[in-house]
């Protein structure tokens, strides 16, 4: 498959290289037409003050609506939400203050890494993996997507926040490192009770039927949808749950030669340093974290695994 991917990429690059012959007239005309169409749409959106965005569920569906109304709902969401808190207001006349503040926060994080992993020789590789490279950091920003997936109980349910994160995010390296550790541990603990796709579900479902013989005509199936999956609880509650999971479920004090208390401390650093900017302010998560963070997904699953016992 790797060879095939390379061949497809090489062919794609060759087709669009400046070295190849001019495009056929029919394709050129279509490109010209679609370019004009895009410009017309952009001009109309600007002229009528409209907004066109993909919906929150990431399906191939787009929302067209009034920009002022959408912006008003977004502002109201920020005023009412308990997911974030303002870290600082950006002074456009003195941006150096903001730069210095963020730089000091990064330096403080790197120093705390060394304090937690105090034996820097023993944990040299781990420190190299998580240390934040100041000159390569970029502060992510918050934007909103419309949610049309279900019946809305209020107008504010129409908008959902998303943080545009990337490898340049200050917590990216730490999050990747922790997720590799915790996801592996979680997969072992929940083996046979997590489904990754439809075929995986069917295979495990049939295995369960053959093993237990519990399926009958009166069996009921229940689906539970958690709307705030990535922002379930406060950071303190999530960290307490993680500690409890290590003590009562995992039963091993070390993971990849790192004591679980250090894992919890590093997780705390990750949770408390997810910052982003929006409307000339820098915010910080106080519940959960970015929806596209694999570590937040793993931590939410660990939290839910503690709830399973109560539900069952």
mmCIF file of C-alpha atoms in Angstrom:
data_model
loop_
_atom_site.group_PDB
_atom_site.id
_atom_site.type_symbol
_atom_site.label_atom_id
_atom_site.label_comp_id
_atom_site.label_asym_id
_atom_site.label_seq_id
_atom_site.Cartn_x
_atom_site.Cartn_y
_atom_site.Cartn_z
ATOM 1 C CA UNK A 1 0.000 0.000 0.000
ATOM 2 C CA UNK A 2 2.934 2.346 0.677
ATOM 3 C CA UNK A 3 4.250 1.783 -2.849
ATOM 4 C CA UNK A 4 0.795 2.422 -4.294
ATOM 5 C CA UNK A 5 0.425 5.645 -2.307
ATOM 6 C CA UNK A 6 3.787 6.842 -3.604
ATOM 7 C CA UNK A 7 2.827 6.033 -7.194
ATOM 8 C CA UNK A 8 -0.473 7.915 -6.838
ATOM 9 C CA UNK A 9 1.301 10.910 -5.314
ATOM 10 C CA UNK A 10 3.959 10.936 -8.055
ATOM 11 C CA UNK A 11 1.276 10.733 -10.745
ATOM 12 C CA UNK A 12 -0.706 13.521 -9.105
ATOM 13 C CA UNK A 13 2.353 15.771 -8.914
ATOM 14 C CA UNK A 14 3.232 15.005 -12.525
ATOM 15 C CA UNK A 15 -0.265 15.851 -13.765
ATOM 16 C CA UNK A 16 -0.183 19.268 -12.118
ATOM 17 C CA UNK A 17 3.459 20.049 -12.797
ATOM 18 C CA UNK A 18 4.371 23.053 -14.884
ATOM 19 C CA UNK A 19 6.502 20.772 -17.019
ATOM 20 C CA UNK A 20 3.590 18.869 -18.527
ATOM 21 C CA UNK A 21 1.592 19.995 -21.517
ATOM 22 C CA UNK A 22 -1.246 22.496 -21.210
ATOM 23 C CA UNK A 23 -4.547 21.261 -19.862
ATOM 24 C CA UNK A 24 -7.148 20.120 -22.404
ATOM 25 C CA UNK A 25 -9.478 22.928 -23.467
ATOM 26 C CA UNK A 26 -12.547 21.334 -21.819
ATOM 27 C CA UNK A 27 -10.796 21.027 -18.458
ATOM 28 C CA UNK A 28 -9.362 24.537 -18.735
ATOM 29 C CA UNK A 29 -12.837 25.957 -19.423
ATOM 30 C CA UNK A 30 -14.267 24.093 -16.441
ATOM 31 C CA UNK A 31 -11.496 25.395 -14.183
ATOM 32 C CA UNK A 32 -12.138 28.928 -15.411
ATOM 33 C CA UNK A 33 -15.900 28.556 -14.854
ATOM 34 C CA UNK A 34 -15.499 27.157 -11.336
ATOM 35 C CA UNK A 35 -13.031 29.887 -10.444
ATOM 36 C CA UNK A 36 -15.556 32.512 -11.513
ATOM 37 C CA UNK A 37 -18.294 30.678 -9.585
ATOM 38 C CA UNK A 38 -16.212 30.692 -6.402
ATOM 39 C CA UNK A 39 -15.504 34.410 -6.783
ATOM 40 C CA UNK A 40 -19.217 35.075 -7.279
ATOM 41 C CA UNK A 41 -20.103 33.118 -4.126
ATOM 42 C CA UNK A 42 -17.444 34.969 -2.114
ATOM 43 C CA UNK A 43 -18.677 38.341 -3.366
ATOM 44 C CA UNK A 44 -22.318 37.472 -2.601
ATOM 45 C CA UNK A 45 -21.445 36.283 0.890
ATOM 46 C CA UNK A 46 -19.667 39.570 1.531
ATOM 47 C CA UNK A 47 -22.378 41.660 -0.137
ATOM 48 C CA UNK A 48 -25.277 40.141 1.813
ATOM 49 C CA UNK A 49 -23.240 39.597 4.999
ATOM 50 C CA UNK A 50 -23.777 35.828 5.015
ATOM 51 C CA UNK A 51 -21.766 32.974 6.464
ATOM 52 C CA UNK A 52 -21.092 29.604 4.780
ATOM 53 C CA UNK A 53 -19.542 26.898 6.939
ATOM 54 C CA UNK A 54 -19.405 23.143 7.191
ATOM 55 C CA UNK A 55 -21.567 21.779 9.980
ATOM 56 C CA UNK A 56 -20.208 20.577 13.319
ATOM 57 C CA UNK A 57 -20.805 16.874 12.624
ATOM 58 C CA UNK A 58 -18.131 16.989 9.880
ATOM 59 C CA UNK A 59 -20.479 15.612 7.248
ATOM 60 C CA UNK A 60 -20.527 17.016 3.750
ATOM 61 C CA UNK A 61 -23.257 19.495 4.711
ATOM 62 C CA UNK A 62 -22.946 23.276 4.770
ATOM 63 C CA UNK A 63 -24.791 25.972 6.671
ATOM 64 C CA UNK A 64 -25.776 29.280 5.048
ATOM 65 C CA UNK A 65 -27.016 31.984 7.386
ATOM 66 C CA UNK A 66 -26.823 35.573 8.544
ATOM 67 C CA UNK A 67 -23.320 36.453 9.732
ATOM 68 C CA UNK A 68 -24.401 38.993 12.344
ATOM 69 C CA UNK A 69 -26.837 36.542 13.959
ATOM 70 C CA UNK A 70 -24.224 33.766 13.994
ATOM 71 C CA UNK A 71 -21.604 36.096 15.504
ATOM 72 C CA UNK A 72 -24.096 37.245 18.143
ATOM 73 C CA UNK A 73 -24.805 33.646 19.148
ATOM 74 C CA UNK A 74 -21.064 32.953 19.316
ATOM 75 C CA UNK A 75 -20.519 35.943 21.597
ATOM 76 C CA UNK A 76 -23.409 34.892 23.840
ATOM 77 C CA UNK A 77 -21.961 31.391 24.047
ATOM 78 C CA UNK A 78 -18.638 32.799 25.265
ATOM 79 C CA UNK A 79 -20.417 34.898 27.910
ATOM 80 C CA UNK A 80 -22.449 31.964 29.254
ATOM 81 C CA UNK A 81 -20.085 29.001 28.901
ATOM 82 C CA UNK A 82 -18.251 27.405 31.806
ATOM 83 C CA UNK A 83 -15.734 25.638 29.553
ATOM 84 C CA UNK A 84 -13.172 28.442 29.374
ATOM 85 C CA UNK A 85 -11.827 31.307 31.414
ATOM 86 C CA UNK A 86 -10.054 34.473 30.252
ATOM 87 C CA UNK A 87 -6.313 34.195 30.764
ATOM 88 C CA UNK A 88 -5.427 37.683 29.573
ATOM 89 C CA UNK A 89 -6.627 40.468 27.286
ATOM 90 C CA UNK A 90 -4.373 41.220 24.334
ATOM 91 C CA UNK A 91 -3.085 44.788 24.180
ATOM 92 C CA UNK A 92 -2.723 45.552 20.473
ATOM 93 C CA UNK A 93 -0.611 48.605 21.293
ATOM 94 C CA UNK A 94 1.887 46.503 23.207
ATOM 95 C CA UNK A 95 1.919 42.955 21.807
ATOM 96 C CA UNK A 96 5.314 42.335 23.390
ATOM 97 C CA UNK A 97 3.571 41.944 26.758
ATOM 98 C CA UNK A 98 1.517 39.067 25.369
ATOM 99 C CA UNK A 99 4.562 37.462 23.749
ATOM 100 C CA UNK A 100 6.541 37.696 26.988
ATOM 101 C CA UNK A 101 3.664 36.217 28.985
ATOM 102 C CA UNK A 102 3.263 33.222 26.647
ATOM 103 C CA UNK A 103 7.032 32.689 26.477
ATOM 104 C CA UNK A 104 7.251 32.636 30.266
ATOM 105 C CA UNK A 105 4.396 30.132 30.433
ATOM 106 C CA UNK A 106 6.257 27.821 28.041
ATOM 107 C CA UNK A 107 9.497 28.142 29.979
ATOM 108 C CA UNK A 108 7.604 27.376 33.177
ATOM 109 C CA UNK A 109 6.129 24.229 31.585
ATOM 110 C CA UNK A 110 9.559 23.018 30.475
ATOM 111 C CA UNK A 111 10.916 23.601 33.950
ATOM 112 C CA UNK A 112 8.046 21.671 35.512
ATOM 113 C CA UNK A 113 8.813 18.755 33.177
ATOM 114 C CA UNK A 114 12.286 18.593 34.695
ATOM 115 C CA UNK A 115 10.877 18.894 38.217
ATOM 116 C CA UNK A 116 8.462 15.999 37.636
ATOM 117 C CA UNK A 117 10.981 13.823 35.789
ATOM 118 C CA UNK A 118 13.690 14.807 38.233
ATOM 119 C CA UNK A 119 16.184 12.164 37.056
ATOM 120 C CA UNK A 120 16.944 13.928 33.758
ATOM 121 C CA UNK A 121 19.433 11.248 32.684
ATOM 122 C CA UNK A 122 17.002 8.402 33.247
ATOM 123 C CA UNK A 123 14.173 10.271 31.495
ATOM 124 C CA UNK A 124 16.272 11.958 28.833
ATOM 125 C CA UNK A 125 14.287 10.455 25.937
ATOM 126 C CA UNK A 126 10.957 11.333 27.542
ATOM 127 C CA UNK A 127 12.055 14.911 28.166
ATOM 128 C CA UNK A 128 13.131 15.250 24.546
ATOM 129 C CA UNK A 129 9.697 14.079 23.446
ATOM 130 C CA UNK A 130 7.691 16.538 25.548
ATOM 131 C CA UNK A 131 9.890 19.631 25.814
ATOM 132 C CA UNK A 132 8.201 22.585 24.110
ATOM 133 C CA UNK A 133 10.244 24.235 21.363
ATOM 134 C CA UNK A 134 9.517 27.921 21.921
ATOM 135 C CA UNK A 135 10.451 29.102 18.427
ATOM 136 C CA UNK A 136 8.027 26.595 16.840
ATOM 137 C CA UNK A 137 4.936 27.339 18.942
ATOM 138 C CA UNK A 138 1.819 28.946 17.499
ATOM 139 C CA UNK A 139 -1.194 29.907 19.603
ATOM 140 C CA UNK A 140 -4.379 28.225 18.270
ATOM 141 C CA UNK A 141 -7.606 30.129 17.764
ATOM 142 C CA UNK A 142 -11.253 29.428 18.512
ATOM 143 C CA UNK A 143 -13.995 29.394 15.884
ATOM 144 C CA UNK A 144 -17.593 28.210 15.783
ATOM 145 C CA UNK A 145 -19.427 25.712 13.611
ATOM 146 C CA UNK A 146 -23.211 25.310 13.297
ATOM 147 C CA UNK A 147 -24.723 22.160 14.782
ATOM 148 C CA UNK A 148 -27.790 20.994 12.849
ATOM 149 C CA UNK A 149 -27.591 17.342 13.893
ATOM 150 C CA UNK A 150 -30.582 17.336 16.235
ATOM 151 C CA UNK A 151 -33.503 19.351 17.547
ATOM 152 C CA UNK A 152 -32.099 22.403 19.308
ATOM 153 C CA UNK A 153 -33.445 23.273 22.765
ATOM 154 C CA UNK A 154 -32.125 26.840 22.504
ATOM 155 C CA UNK A 155 -30.540 29.101 19.917
ATOM 156 C CA UNK A 156 -27.175 28.752 21.639
ATOM 157 C CA UNK A 157 -27.230 25.033 20.804
ATOM 158 C CA UNK A 158 -26.857 26.059 17.163
ATOM 159 C CA UNK A 159 -23.201 26.997 17.617
ATOM 160 C CA UNK A 160 -20.394 24.708 18.789
ATOM 161 C CA UNK A 161 -16.826 25.822 19.581
ATOM 162 C CA UNK A 162 -13.766 24.276 17.971
ATOM 163 C CA UNK A 163 -10.127 25.103 18.585
ATOM 164 C CA UNK A 164 -7.866 25.051 15.549
ATOM 165 C CA UNK A 165 -4.929 23.069 16.883
ATOM 166 C CA UNK A 166 -1.859 21.714 15.128
ATOM 167 C CA UNK A 167 1.595 20.327 15.821
ATOM 168 C CA UNK A 168 2.580 23.908 16.703
ATOM 169 C CA UNK A 169 0.276 23.951 19.714
ATOM 170 C CA UNK A 170 2.142 24.272 23.014
ATOM 171 C CA UNK A 171 0.613 21.052 24.410
ATOM 172 C CA UNK A 172 0.861 18.953 21.235
ATOM 173 C CA UNK A 173 4.066 17.063 22.072
ATOM 174 C CA UNK A 174 3.032 16.409 25.670
ATOM 175 C CA UNK A 175 -0.454 15.297 24.605
ATOM 176 C CA UNK A 176 0.927 12.889 22.013
ATOM 177 C CA UNK A 177 3.335 11.391 24.538
ATOM 178 C CA UNK A 178 0.681 10.896 27.238
ATOM 179 C CA UNK A 179 -1.909 9.551 24.829
ATOM 180 C CA UNK A 180 0.431 6.804 23.635
ATOM 181 C CA UNK A 181 0.810 5.671 27.236
ATOM 182 C CA UNK A 182 -2.770 6.037 28.450
ATOM 183 C CA UNK A 183 -4.514 4.782 25.312
ATOM 184 C CA UNK A 184 -2.522 1.538 25.366
ATOM 185 C CA UNK A 185 -3.370 1.074 29.048
ATOM 186 C CA UNK A 186 -7.031 1.890 28.404
ATOM 187 C CA UNK A 187 -7.288 -0.523 25.463
ATOM 188 C CA UNK A 188 -6.001 -3.356 27.639
ATOM 189 C CA UNK A 189 -8.418 -2.523 30.439
ATOM 190 C CA UNK A 190 -11.444 -2.272 28.127
ATOM 191 C CA UNK A 191 -10.487 -5.054 25.750
ATOM 192 C CA UNK A 192 -13.579 -6.511 24.139
ATOM 193 C CA UNK A 193 -15.778 -3.587 25.226
ATOM 194 C CA UNK A 194 -14.672 -0.936 22.733
ATOM 195 C CA UNK A 195 -15.698 -0.905 19.085
ATOM 196 C CA UNK A 196 -13.684 0.902 16.432
ATOM 197 C CA UNK A 197 -15.989 0.410 13.441
ATOM 198 C CA UNK A 198 -19.049 -1.526 12.298
ATOM 199 C CA UNK A 199 -17.259 -4.739 11.407
ATOM 200 C CA UNK A 200 -15.401 -4.726 14.734
ATOM 201 C CA UNK A 201 -18.738 -4.383 16.556
ATOM 202 C CA UNK A 202 -20.347 -7.251 14.613
ATOM 203 C CA UNK A 203 -17.425 -9.587 15.254
ATOM 204 C CA UNK A 204 -17.374 -8.889 19.005
ATOM 205 C CA UNK A 205 -21.160 -8.965 19.184
ATOM 206 C CA UNK A 206 -21.288 -12.447 17.622
ATOM 207 C CA UNK A 207 -18.512 -13.603 19.960
ATOM 208 C CA UNK A 208 -20.538 -12.330 22.915
ATOM 209 C CA UNK A 209 -23.677 -14.145 21.724
ATOM 210 C CA UNK A 210 -21.816 -17.427 21.209
ATOM 211 C CA UNK A 211 -20.156 -17.154 24.615
ATOM 212 C CA UNK A 212 -23.078 -16.062 26.780
ATOM 213 C CA UNK A 213 -26.194 -17.217 24.873
ATOM 214 C CA UNK A 214 -27.996 -14.188 26.324
ATOM 215 C CA UNK A 215 -29.544 -12.742 23.179
ATOM 216 C CA UNK A 216 -33.294 -13.378 22.954
ATOM 217 C CA UNK A 217 -36.403 -11.830 21.421
ATOM 218 C CA UNK A 218 -36.908 -9.537 24.426
ATOM 219 C CA UNK A 219 -33.350 -8.166 24.457
ATOM 220 C CA UNK A 220 -33.286 -4.375 24.382
ATOM 221 C CA UNK A 221 -30.529 -2.266 22.838
ATOM 222 C CA UNK A 222 -29.778 1.178 24.241
ATOM 223 C CA UNK A 223 -27.730 3.945 22.666
ATOM 224 C CA UNK A 224 -26.413 6.764 24.858
ATOM 225 C CA UNK A 225 -25.157 9.913 23.145
ATOM 226 C CA UNK A 226 -22.963 12.252 25.193
ATOM 227 C CA UNK A 227 -23.135 15.758 23.724
ATOM 228 C CA UNK A 228 -20.346 17.221 25.875
ATOM 229 C CA UNK A 229 -18.017 14.213 25.575
ATOM 230 C CA UNK A 230 -14.830 16.324 25.342
ATOM 231 C CA UNK A 231 -15.861 18.644 28.195
ATOM 232 C CA UNK A 232 -17.406 16.220 30.661
ATOM 233 C CA UNK A 233 -15.971 17.468 33.939
ATOM 234 C CA UNK A 234 -13.566 19.929 35.500
ATOM 235 C CA UNK A 235 -9.850 19.264 35.338
ATOM 236 C CA UNK A 236 -9.637 18.469 39.050
ATOM 237 C CA UNK A 237 -12.397 15.891 38.757
ATOM 238 C CA UNK A 238 -10.768 14.344 35.697
ATOM 239 C CA UNK A 239 -7.382 14.111 37.440
ATOM 240 C CA UNK A 240 -8.964 12.541 40.522
ATOM 241 C CA UNK A 241 -10.666 9.995 38.279
ATOM 242 C CA UNK A 242 -7.363 9.221 36.537
ATOM 243 C CA UNK A 243 -5.636 8.677 39.895
ATOM 244 C CA UNK A 244 -8.482 6.451 41.064
ATOM 245 C CA UNK A 245 -8.260 4.465 37.840
ATOM 246 C CA UNK A 246 -4.568 3.767 38.393
ATOM 247 C CA UNK A 247 -5.092 2.690 41.996
ATOM 248 C CA UNK A 248 -8.279 0.616 41.716
ATOM 249 C CA UNK A 249 -8.314 -0.660 38.124
ATOM 250 C CA UNK A 250 -4.858 -0.716 36.606
ATOM 251 C CA UNK A 251 -3.092 -2.146 39.700
ATOM 252 C CA UNK A 252 0.387 -1.327 38.396
ATOM 253 C CA UNK A 253 2.313 1.652 39.801
ATOM 254 C CA UNK A 254 4.505 2.099 36.723
ATOM 255 C CA UNK A 255 3.753 2.622 33.043
ATOM 256 C CA UNK A 256 6.763 2.381 30.747
ATOM 257 C CA UNK A 257 9.008 2.870 33.811
ATOM 258 C CA UNK A 258 7.219 6.096 34.826
ATOM 259 C CA UNK A 259 5.338 6.136 38.142
ATOM 260 C CA UNK A 260 1.635 6.855 37.769
ATOM 261 C CA UNK A 261 1.879 9.951 40.018
ATOM 262 C CA UNK A 262 4.204 11.523 37.440
ATOM 263 C CA UNK A 263 1.750 10.643 34.670
ATOM 264 C CA UNK A 264 -1.007 12.408 36.603
ATOM 265 C CA UNK A 265 1.199 15.470 37.132
ATOM 266 C CA UNK A 266 2.070 15.646 33.438
ATOM 267 C CA UNK A 267 -1.607 15.233 32.546
ATOM 268 C CA UNK A 268 -2.406 18.149 34.845
ATOM 269 C CA UNK A 269 0.117 20.291 32.968
ATOM 270 C CA UNK A 270 -1.493 19.332 29.673
ATOM 271 C CA UNK A 271 -5.013 20.161 30.834
ATOM 272 C CA UNK A 272 -4.112 23.490 32.407
ATOM 273 C CA UNK A 273 -2.037 24.800 29.495
ATOM 274 C CA UNK A 274 -4.475 24.458 26.609
ATOM 275 C CA UNK A 275 -4.741 28.115 25.608
ATOM 276 C CA UNK A 276 -6.233 29.755 22.543
ATOM 277 C CA UNK A 277 -7.200 33.218 21.394
ATOM 278 C CA UNK A 278 -10.590 34.595 20.486
ATOM 279 C CA UNK A 279 -11.874 38.132 20.053
ATOM 280 C CA UNK A 280 -8.667 39.803 21.219
ATOM 281 C CA UNK A 281 -8.419 37.678 24.363
ATOM 282 C CA UNK A 282 -6.479 34.597 25.397
ATOM 283 C CA UNK A 283 -8.583 31.881 27.016
ATOM 284 C CA UNK A 284 -7.760 28.691 28.872
ATOM 285 C CA UNK A 285 -9.807 25.494 29.154
ATOM 286 C CA UNK A 286 -11.158 24.751 32.629
ATOM 287 C CA UNK A 287 -13.157 21.699 31.505
ATOM 288 C CA UNK A 288 -11.830 19.019 29.184
ATOM 289 C CA UNK A 289 -9.930 20.298 26.179
ATOM 290 C CA UNK A 290 -9.886 20.604 22.382
ATOM 291 C CA UNK A 291 -12.291 18.259 20.602
ATOM 292 C CA UNK A 292 -9.605 17.149 18.159
ATOM 293 C CA UNK A 293 -7.188 16.099 20.907
ATOM 294 C CA UNK A 294 -6.697 12.332 21.082
ATOM 295 C CA UNK A 295 -5.576 12.615 24.714
ATOM 296 C CA UNK A 296 -8.805 14.374 25.715
ATOM 297 C CA UNK A 297 -10.705 11.529 24.038
ATOM 298 C CA UNK A 298 -8.714 8.961 26.030
ATOM 299 C CA UNK A 299 -9.200 10.838 29.318
ATOM 300 C CA UNK A 300 -12.943 11.088 28.660
ATOM 301 C CA UNK A 301 -13.059 7.322 28.058
ATOM 302 C CA UNK A 302 -11.225 6.714 31.327
ATOM 303 C CA UNK A 303 -13.759 8.901 33.104
ATOM 304 C CA UNK A 304 -16.623 6.988 31.489
ATOM 305 C CA UNK A 305 -15.060 3.659 32.446
ATOM 306 C CA UNK A 306 -15.471 4.670 36.083
ATOM 307 C CA UNK A 307 -19.154 5.393 35.395
ATOM 308 C CA UNK A 308 -19.652 1.975 33.802
ATOM 309 C CA UNK A 309 -19.690 0.238 37.170
ATOM 310 C CA UNK A 310 -22.475 2.531 38.383
ATOM 311 C CA UNK A 311 -24.468 2.095 35.175
ATOM 312 C CA UNK A 312 -24.072 -1.673 35.116
#
